[in-house]
Amino acid sequence: MEFDKTKKIGIFRALQLGDLLCSIPAIRALKSAAPSASIYLIGLPGMRIITERFSHYFNGFIPFPGYPGLPEQSYNVNAIAEFILAMQNEKFDLILQMQGNGTKVNQLIELLGARYCGGFYTSSDYKPPGDLFLPYPDYGHETERHLALMHHIGVPDGSVEMEFPLREEDLLAYDQLHLADKKYVCIHPGSRGSWRQWPRENFARMADLCIDNGLNAVITGTPEETSIVEEVAAKMKHKPVIAAGKTNLGSMGVMLKRSSGLVSNCTGVSHMAAALKVPGIIVSMDGEPQRWAPLDKDLFYTINWLDDPDYSKTESALITLIRNGSFSQGYGS
């Protein structure tokens, strides 16, 4: 790929926060290879915040209206037709399909009218013309899979280092939470899918253990996760600090950065913690810790709960975190 002639690039990744954070290392490498190109994220409407926070990599955002077979949002057929026409009028030089293995969207990607398109495909499904498509690597960490795509299209190898930049307004929003004088662990029990949520009573026991050891337990979550947070708090013997619904993305980042650690399902917040180098205990409920768990095993203890549902191991890891802020075991050790 001749990146010196590539002026407008679209990244199709209509997924949630954690998925997008895992793709940032690949975007960073792409921007380094094509510094004069304008890069646009084509994503879920609520993810415009990513392009705003990572404006050093992205030049703009294009909301995606949904598509048959993609479960993240509902769709309207007329909106899809309008979207395709609008994308063709944008005249992208390159659009990269970074949604997944391509089985659902590769035909759509070709219809968007870019001079070139690339991404992932499987041998049994449709692959658009050209040599910029890579057989989907159904192994390794999510960040590594997308860096492999960059390598395939001619981008020099990049680092797997995660990022989550913090800004002055994030600090101001954090100050409104009145946590500056507290030493605390963030407890994040929510996740978009109920099947990915560790039992509430386990989070409650971990939060109580923090308080038993002289720390505050700050239970975090989105406004939609308030009922989950309240249920965890109701199962505790101590009173936690409830921050659910009181943070935005930036103040949540500062809260994590200033915490002693995180206890969480494997979700977007765990990727924020990885980017901010905050130690944590991550419970993987989807059976794919090798793909989604933080890579740094010195900072993170990850347990594959489907294979090893041993609560005592998470308590032991929390005691280690409280004592020295690091871990020596995990799913891959």
Short mmCIF file of C-alpha atoms in Angstrom, two decimals:
data_model
loop_
_atom_site.label_atom_id
_atom_site.label_comp_id
_atom_site.label_asym_id
_atom_site.label_seq_id
_atom_site.Cartn_x
_atom_site.Cartn_y
_atom_site.Cartn_z
CA MET A 1 0.00 0.00 0.00
CA GLU A 2 1.39 3.43 -0.99
CA PHE A 3 0.57 5.44 2.11
CA ASP A 4 2.13 8.64 0.76
CA LYS A 5 -0.73 8.69 -1.77
CA THR A 6 -3.42 7.74 0.72
CA LYS A 7 -5.20 10.85 1.93
CA LYS A 8 -8.51 9.58 3.37
CA ILE A 9 -8.90 6.38 5.39
CA GLY A 10 -12.02 4.92 6.99
CA ILE A 11 -11.89 2.44 9.87
CA PHE A 12 -15.04 0.34 10.09
CA ARG A 13 -15.39 -0.87 13.69
CA ALA A 14 -18.98 -0.52 14.89
CA LEU A 15 -18.35 -1.93 18.36
CA GLN A 16 -18.20 -0.81 21.98
CA LEU A 17 -15.59 0.96 24.12
CA GLY A 18 -13.36 -1.97 25.01
CA ASP A 19 -13.27 -3.21 21.41
CA LEU A 20 -12.22 0.23 20.22
CA LEU A 21 -9.52 0.63 22.86
CA CYS A 22 -8.05 -2.71 21.75
CA SER A 23 -7.76 -1.37 18.19
CA ILE A 24 -5.91 1.82 19.14
CA PRO A 25 -2.41 0.28 18.83
CA ALA A 26 -3.21 -0.62 15.22
CA ILE A 27 -4.59 2.87 14.52
CA ARG A 28 -1.46 4.39 16.06
CA ALA A 29 0.73 2.32 13.76
CA LEU A 30 -1.42 3.26 10.75
CA LYS A 31 -1.22 6.97 11.57
CA SER A 32 2.54 6.71 11.86
CA ALA A 33 2.72 5.10 8.40
CA ALA A 34 0.32 7.64 6.85
CA PRO A 35 0.80 10.85 8.88
CA SER A 36 -0.77 13.11 6.27
CA ALA A 37 -3.89 10.98 5.85
CA SER A 38 -7.20 11.90 7.44
CA ILE A 39 -8.53 8.90 9.39
CA TYR A 40 -12.24 8.52 10.16
CA LEU A 41 -13.88 6.06 12.52
CA ILE A 42 -17.08 4.51 11.15
CA GLY A 43 -18.77 3.28 14.29
CA LEU A 44 -21.68 3.12 16.70
CA PRO A 45 -23.23 6.57 17.26
CA GLY A 46 -22.25 6.64 20.94
CA MET A 47 -18.58 6.08 20.16
CA ARG A 48 -17.91 9.56 18.77
CA ILE A 49 -16.26 10.13 22.17
CA ILE A 50 -13.40 7.89 21.07
CA THR A 51 -12.50 10.07 18.09
CA GLU A 52 -12.69 13.14 20.31
CA ARG A 53 -10.40 11.62 22.95
CA PHE A 54 -8.01 10.23 20.34
CA SER A 55 -8.02 13.26 18.07
CA HIS A 56 -4.28 12.81 17.56
CA TYR A 57 -5.17 9.72 15.49
CA PHE A 58 -8.69 10.40 14.20
CA ASN A 59 -9.81 13.35 12.09
CA GLY A 60 -13.51 12.64 12.25
CA PHE A 61 -16.38 10.28 12.97
CA ILE A 62 -19.11 8.79 10.77
CA PRO A 63 -22.07 7.18 12.59
CA PHE A 64 -23.02 3.74 11.36
CA PRO A 65 -26.80 3.07 11.08
CA GLY A 66 -26.69 -0.68 11.72
CA TYR A 67 -26.85 -3.64 9.40
CA PRO A 68 -28.53 -7.08 9.25
CA GLY A 69 -26.64 -9.66 11.28
CA LEU A 70 -24.82 -7.16 13.50
CA PRO A 71 -26.31 -7.36 17.01
CA GLU A 72 -24.91 -4.13 18.47
CA GLN A 73 -27.78 -1.90 17.27
CA SER A 74 -31.11 -2.00 15.47
CA TYR A 75 -31.24 -0.87 11.85
CA ASN A 76 -33.48 0.76 9.29
CA VAL A 77 -33.22 -0.39 5.68
CA ASN A 78 -33.67 3.12 4.27
CA ALA A 79 -30.94 4.45 6.58
CA ILE A 80 -28.55 1.78 5.31
CA ALA A 81 -29.18 2.79 1.70
CA GLU A 82 -28.60 6.46 2.56
CA PHE A 83 -25.43 5.56 4.44
CA ILE A 84 -24.00 3.63 1.47
CA LEU A 85 -24.69 6.52 -0.92
CA ALA A 86 -23.19 9.06 1.48
CA MET A 87 -20.08 6.92 1.93
CA GLN A 88 -19.64 6.59 -1.84
CA ASN A 89 -19.76 10.38 -2.08
CA GLU A 90 -17.02 10.66 0.56
CA LYS A 91 -14.57 9.05 -1.90
CA PHE A 92 -12.29 7.31 0.58
CA ASP A 93 -8.92 6.12 -0.64
CA LEU A 94 -8.99 3.18 1.78
CA ILE A 95 -11.56 1.60 4.08
CA LEU A 96 -10.42 -1.10 6.50
CA GLN A 97 -12.87 -3.64 7.87
CA MET A 98 -11.83 -4.08 11.52
CA GLN A 99 -15.19 -5.36 12.72
CA GLY A 100 -14.27 -9.04 12.93
CA ASN A 101 -13.76 -11.94 10.57
CA GLY A 102 -15.79 -10.27 7.82
CA THR A 103 -18.54 -12.84 7.40
CA LYS A 104 -21.28 -10.26 8.04
CA VAL A 105 -19.92 -7.07 6.53
CA ASN A 106 -17.37 -7.58 3.74
CA GLN A 107 -19.95 -7.15 1.00
CA LEU A 108 -21.08 -3.91 2.67
CA ILE A 109 -17.48 -2.69 2.88
CA GLU A 110 -17.07 -3.12 -0.88
CA LEU A 111 -20.27 -1.16 -1.53
CA LEU A 112 -18.90 1.89 0.33
CA GLY A 113 -16.96 2.81 -2.81
CA ALA A 114 -13.42 3.32 -1.54
CA ARG A 115 -10.56 3.16 -4.04
CA TYR A 116 -9.18 0.27 -1.97
CA CYS A 117 -10.63 -1.79 0.84
CA GLY A 118 -9.04 -4.30 3.17
CA GLY A 119 -9.64 -6.19 6.37
CA PHE A 120 -10.28 -9.73 7.50
CA TYR A 121 -11.99 -12.62 5.75
CA THR A 122 -12.56 -16.34 6.12
CA SER A 123 -11.93 -18.85 3.35
CA SER A 124 -15.56 -19.97 3.31
CA ASP A 125 -17.06 -16.48 2.92
CA TYR A 126 -16.91 -13.60 0.49
CA LYS A 127 -13.67 -11.64 0.08
CA PRO A 128 -13.69 -8.40 -1.90
CA PRO A 129 -11.11 -8.09 -4.70
CA GLY A 130 -7.53 -7.08 -3.97
CA ASP A 131 -4.72 -8.27 -1.74
CA LEU A 132 -5.44 -6.12 1.31
CA PHE A 133 -7.59 -8.75 3.00
CA LEU A 134 -6.01 -11.06 5.58
CA PRO A 135 -7.33 -14.50 6.57
CA TYR A 136 -8.80 -13.89 10.02
CA PRO A 137 -6.31 -14.91 12.72
CA ASP A 138 -8.63 -16.67 15.14
CA TYR A 139 -5.97 -16.72 17.86
CA GLY A 140 -3.94 -14.30 19.96
CA HIS A 141 -4.94 -11.08 21.68
CA GLU A 142 -7.34 -8.65 20.03
CA THR A 143 -4.65 -5.96 19.78
CA GLU A 144 -2.29 -8.42 18.10
CA ARG A 145 -4.91 -9.45 15.54
CA HIS A 146 -5.33 -5.88 14.33
CA LEU A 147 -1.61 -5.22 14.32
CA ALA A 148 -1.32 -8.31 12.10
CA LEU A 149 -3.74 -6.65 9.66
CA MET A 150 -1.62 -3.49 9.66
CA HIS A 151 1.48 -5.58 8.93
CA HIS A 152 -0.38 -7.27 6.07
CA ILE A 153 -1.18 -3.97 4.34
CA GLY A 154 2.40 -2.72 4.69
CA VAL A 155 2.36 -0.80 7.98
CA PRO A 156 5.59 -1.24 9.99
CA ASP A 157 5.14 -3.35 13.11
CA GLY A 158 3.78 -1.38 16.07
CA SER A 159 3.61 -1.76 19.83
CA VAL A 160 0.74 -3.47 21.67
CA GLU A 161 0.84 -0.65 24.25
CA MET A 162 -2.67 0.52 25.15
CA GLU A 163 -3.62 4.21 25.51
CA PHE A 164 -6.21 6.27 27.30
CA PRO A 165 -5.29 9.98 27.32
CA LEU A 166 -6.58 12.09 30.20
CA ARG A 167 -7.43 15.79 29.87
CA GLU A 168 -7.79 18.77 32.17
CA GLU A 169 -11.58 18.61 32.09
CA ASP A 170 -11.39 14.99 33.24
CA LEU A 171 -9.53 16.09 36.37
CA LEU A 172 -12.15 18.75 37.05
CA ALA A 173 -14.97 16.24 36.67
CA TYR A 174 -13.17 13.81 38.99
CA ASP A 175 -12.83 16.51 41.65
CA GLN A 176 -16.63 16.64 41.86
CA LEU A 177 -16.62 13.06 43.16
CA HIS A 178 -14.74 14.08 46.34
CA LEU A 179 -12.47 11.05 46.33
CA ALA A 180 -9.15 12.87 46.42
CA ASP A 181 -8.61 12.21 50.14
CA LYS A 182 -9.55 8.52 49.97
CA LYS A 183 -7.51 5.42 49.27
CA TYR A 184 -9.75 3.08 47.33
CA VAL A 185 -10.21 0.14 45.00
CA CYS A 186 -12.65 0.41 42.10
CA ILE A 187 -15.20 -2.41 41.97
CA HIS A 188 -16.90 -2.63 38.56
CA PRO A 189 -19.56 -5.37 38.46
CA GLY A 190 -21.36 -4.38 35.26
CA SER A 191 -21.02 -5.64 31.70
CA ARG A 192 -23.27 -5.30 28.66
CA GLY A 193 -24.20 -8.97 28.58
CA SER A 194 -25.60 -10.52 31.76
CA TRP A 195 -23.80 -13.76 30.87
CA ARG A 196 -20.50 -11.86 31.20
CA GLN A 197 -21.21 -10.70 34.75
CA TRP A 198 -19.54 -12.34 37.73
CA PRO A 199 -22.02 -13.15 40.56
CA ARG A 200 -22.99 -10.07 42.58
CA GLU A 201 -22.20 -11.77 45.90
CA ASN A 202 -18.59 -12.30 44.77
CA PHE A 203 -18.15 -8.62 44.01
CA ALA A 204 -19.70 -7.82 47.39
CA ARG A 205 -17.25 -10.10 49.21
CA MET A 206 -14.30 -8.57 47.36
CA ALA A 207 -15.50 -5.06 48.21
CA ASP A 208 -15.86 -6.01 51.88
CA LEU A 209 -12.35 -7.46 51.83
CA CYS A 210 -11.01 -4.11 50.62
CA ILE A 211 -12.73 -2.32 53.48
CA ASP A 212 -11.55 -4.94 56.00
CA ASN A 213 -8.02 -4.08 54.90
CA GLY A 214 -8.33 -0.32 55.35
CA LEU A 215 -9.35 0.73 51.85
CA ASN A 216 -12.54 2.25 50.53
CA ALA A 217 -14.54 0.26 47.98
CA VAL A 218 -15.84 2.49 45.19
CA ILE A 219 -18.48 0.67 43.13
CA THR A 220 -18.60 2.03 39.60
CA GLY A 221 -20.95 1.63 36.66
CA THR A 222 -22.95 3.38 33.99
CA PRO A 223 -26.40 4.82 34.74
CA GLU A 224 -27.88 1.67 33.18
CA GLU A 225 -25.90 -0.46 35.64
CA THR A 226 -27.17 1.28 38.78
CA SER A 227 -29.41 -1.64 39.75
CA ILE A 228 -26.45 -4.03 39.55
CA VAL A 229 -24.36 -1.72 41.74
CA GLU A 230 -27.15 -1.36 44.29
CA GLU A 231 -27.53 -5.13 44.46
CA VAL A 232 -23.82 -5.55 45.14
CA ALA A 233 -23.96 -2.88 47.86
CA ALA A 234 -27.00 -4.56 49.46
CA LYS A 235 -25.04 -7.82 49.80
CA MET A 236 -22.13 -6.16 51.61
CA LYS A 237 -21.57 -5.99 55.36
CA HIS A 238 -19.83 -2.59 55.00
CA LYS A 239 -20.99 0.57 53.28
CA PRO A 240 -19.23 1.29 49.96
CA VAL A 241 -18.91 4.51 47.99
CA ILE A 242 -21.33 4.30 45.07
CA ALA A 243 -20.13 6.11 41.95
CA ALA A 244 -22.44 4.45 39.42
CA GLY A 245 -24.01 7.01 37.11
CA LYS A 246 -21.86 9.82 38.55
CA THR A 247 -18.93 9.64 36.13
CA ASN A 248 -18.29 10.32 32.49
CA LEU A 249 -15.64 8.51 30.49
CA GLY A 250 -12.92 10.96 31.45
CA SER A 251 -13.61 11.15 35.17
CA MET A 252 -13.82 7.35 35.23
CA GLY A 253 -10.33 7.32 33.75
CA VAL A 254 -9.00 9.62 36.45
CA MET A 255 -10.77 7.57 39.13
CA LEU A 256 -9.02 4.47 37.87
CA LYS A 257 -5.66 6.21 37.58
CA ARG A 258 -5.80 7.39 41.20
CA SER A 259 -7.10 4.11 42.61
CA SER A 260 -5.16 1.33 44.26
CA GLY A 261 -6.58 -1.12 41.74
CA LEU A 262 -9.61 -2.55 39.95
CA VAL A 263 -11.82 -5.59 40.39
CA SER A 264 -13.89 -6.09 37.26
CA ASN A 265 -15.43 -8.35 34.69
CA CYS A 266 -13.47 -8.46 31.44
CA THR A 267 -15.05 -5.36 29.90
CA GLY A 268 -14.25 -1.86 28.64
CA VAL A 269 -13.14 -0.64 32.06
CA SER A 270 -10.51 -3.37 32.21
CA HIS A 271 -9.01 -2.06 28.96
CA MET A 272 -8.99 1.46 30.37
CA ALA A 273 -7.12 0.15 33.42
CA ALA A 274 -4.62 -1.61 31.16
CA ALA A 275 -4.01 1.61 29.26
CA LEU A 276 -3.57 3.58 32.50
CA LYS A 277 -1.36 0.84 34.04
CA VAL A 278 -3.66 0.39 37.02
CA PRO A 279 -3.34 -3.09 38.62
CA GLY A 280 -6.44 -5.21 38.60
CA ILE A 281 -8.24 -8.48 39.08
CA ILE A 282 -10.16 -9.36 35.93
CA VAL A 283 -12.76 -12.12 35.82
CA SER A 284 -13.27 -13.49 32.32
CA MET A 285 -16.76 -14.90 31.87
CA ASP A 286 -16.65 -15.42 28.09
CA GLY A 287 -13.99 -18.15 27.95
CA GLU A 288 -11.60 -16.01 25.87
CA PRO A 289 -9.12 -14.40 28.28
CA GLN A 290 -6.32 -15.00 25.79
CA ARG A 291 -8.15 -12.62 23.42
CA TRP A 292 -9.56 -9.95 25.73
CA ALA A 293 -7.73 -9.92 29.08
CA PRO A 294 -5.00 -7.32 29.69
CA LEU A 295 -1.64 -8.52 28.40
CA ASP A 296 0.43 -7.31 31.37
CA LYS A 297 0.42 -10.24 33.79
CA ASP A 298 2.56 -8.33 36.29
CA LEU A 299 -0.23 -5.80 36.78
CA PHE A 300 -3.28 -7.99 36.21
CA TYR A 301 -4.52 -11.25 37.64
CA THR A 302 -7.01 -12.74 35.19
CA ILE A 303 -9.11 -15.76 36.01
CA ASN A 304 -10.97 -17.75 33.36
CA TRP A 305 -14.06 -18.35 35.48
CA LEU A 306 -15.58 -20.85 33.06
CA ASP A 307 -12.55 -23.13 33.45
CA ASP A 308 -11.51 -22.33 37.01
CA PRO A 309 -14.39 -20.99 39.17
CA ASP A 310 -12.32 -20.82 42.36
CA TYR A 311 -13.34 -17.77 44.36
CA SER A 312 -10.49 -18.22 46.87
CA LYS A 313 -7.97 -17.43 44.12
CA THR A 314 -9.50 -14.02 43.53
CA GLU A 315 -9.40 -13.24 47.25
CA SER A 316 -5.76 -14.27 47.39
CA ALA A 317 -5.00 -12.06 44.39
CA LEU A 318 -6.75 -9.13 46.05
CA ILE A 319 -4.66 -9.52 49.20
CA THR A 320 -1.54 -9.48 47.00
CA LEU A 321 -2.80 -6.34 45.28
CA ILE A 322 -3.46 -4.61 48.59
CA ARG A 323 -0.03 -5.51 49.91
CA ASN A 324 2.20 -4.69 46.96
CA GLY A 325 0.13 -3.76 43.91
CA SER A 326 1.38 -6.52 41.64
CA PHE A 327 0.57 -10.09 40.69
CA SER A 328 2.58 -13.21 39.94
CA GLN A 329 -0.13 -15.49 38.60
CA GLY A 330 -2.96 -15.50 36.08
CA TYR A 331 -4.66 -17.49 33.37
CA GLY A 332 -1.49 -17.79 31.29
CA SER A 333 1.05 -18.41 34.05
#
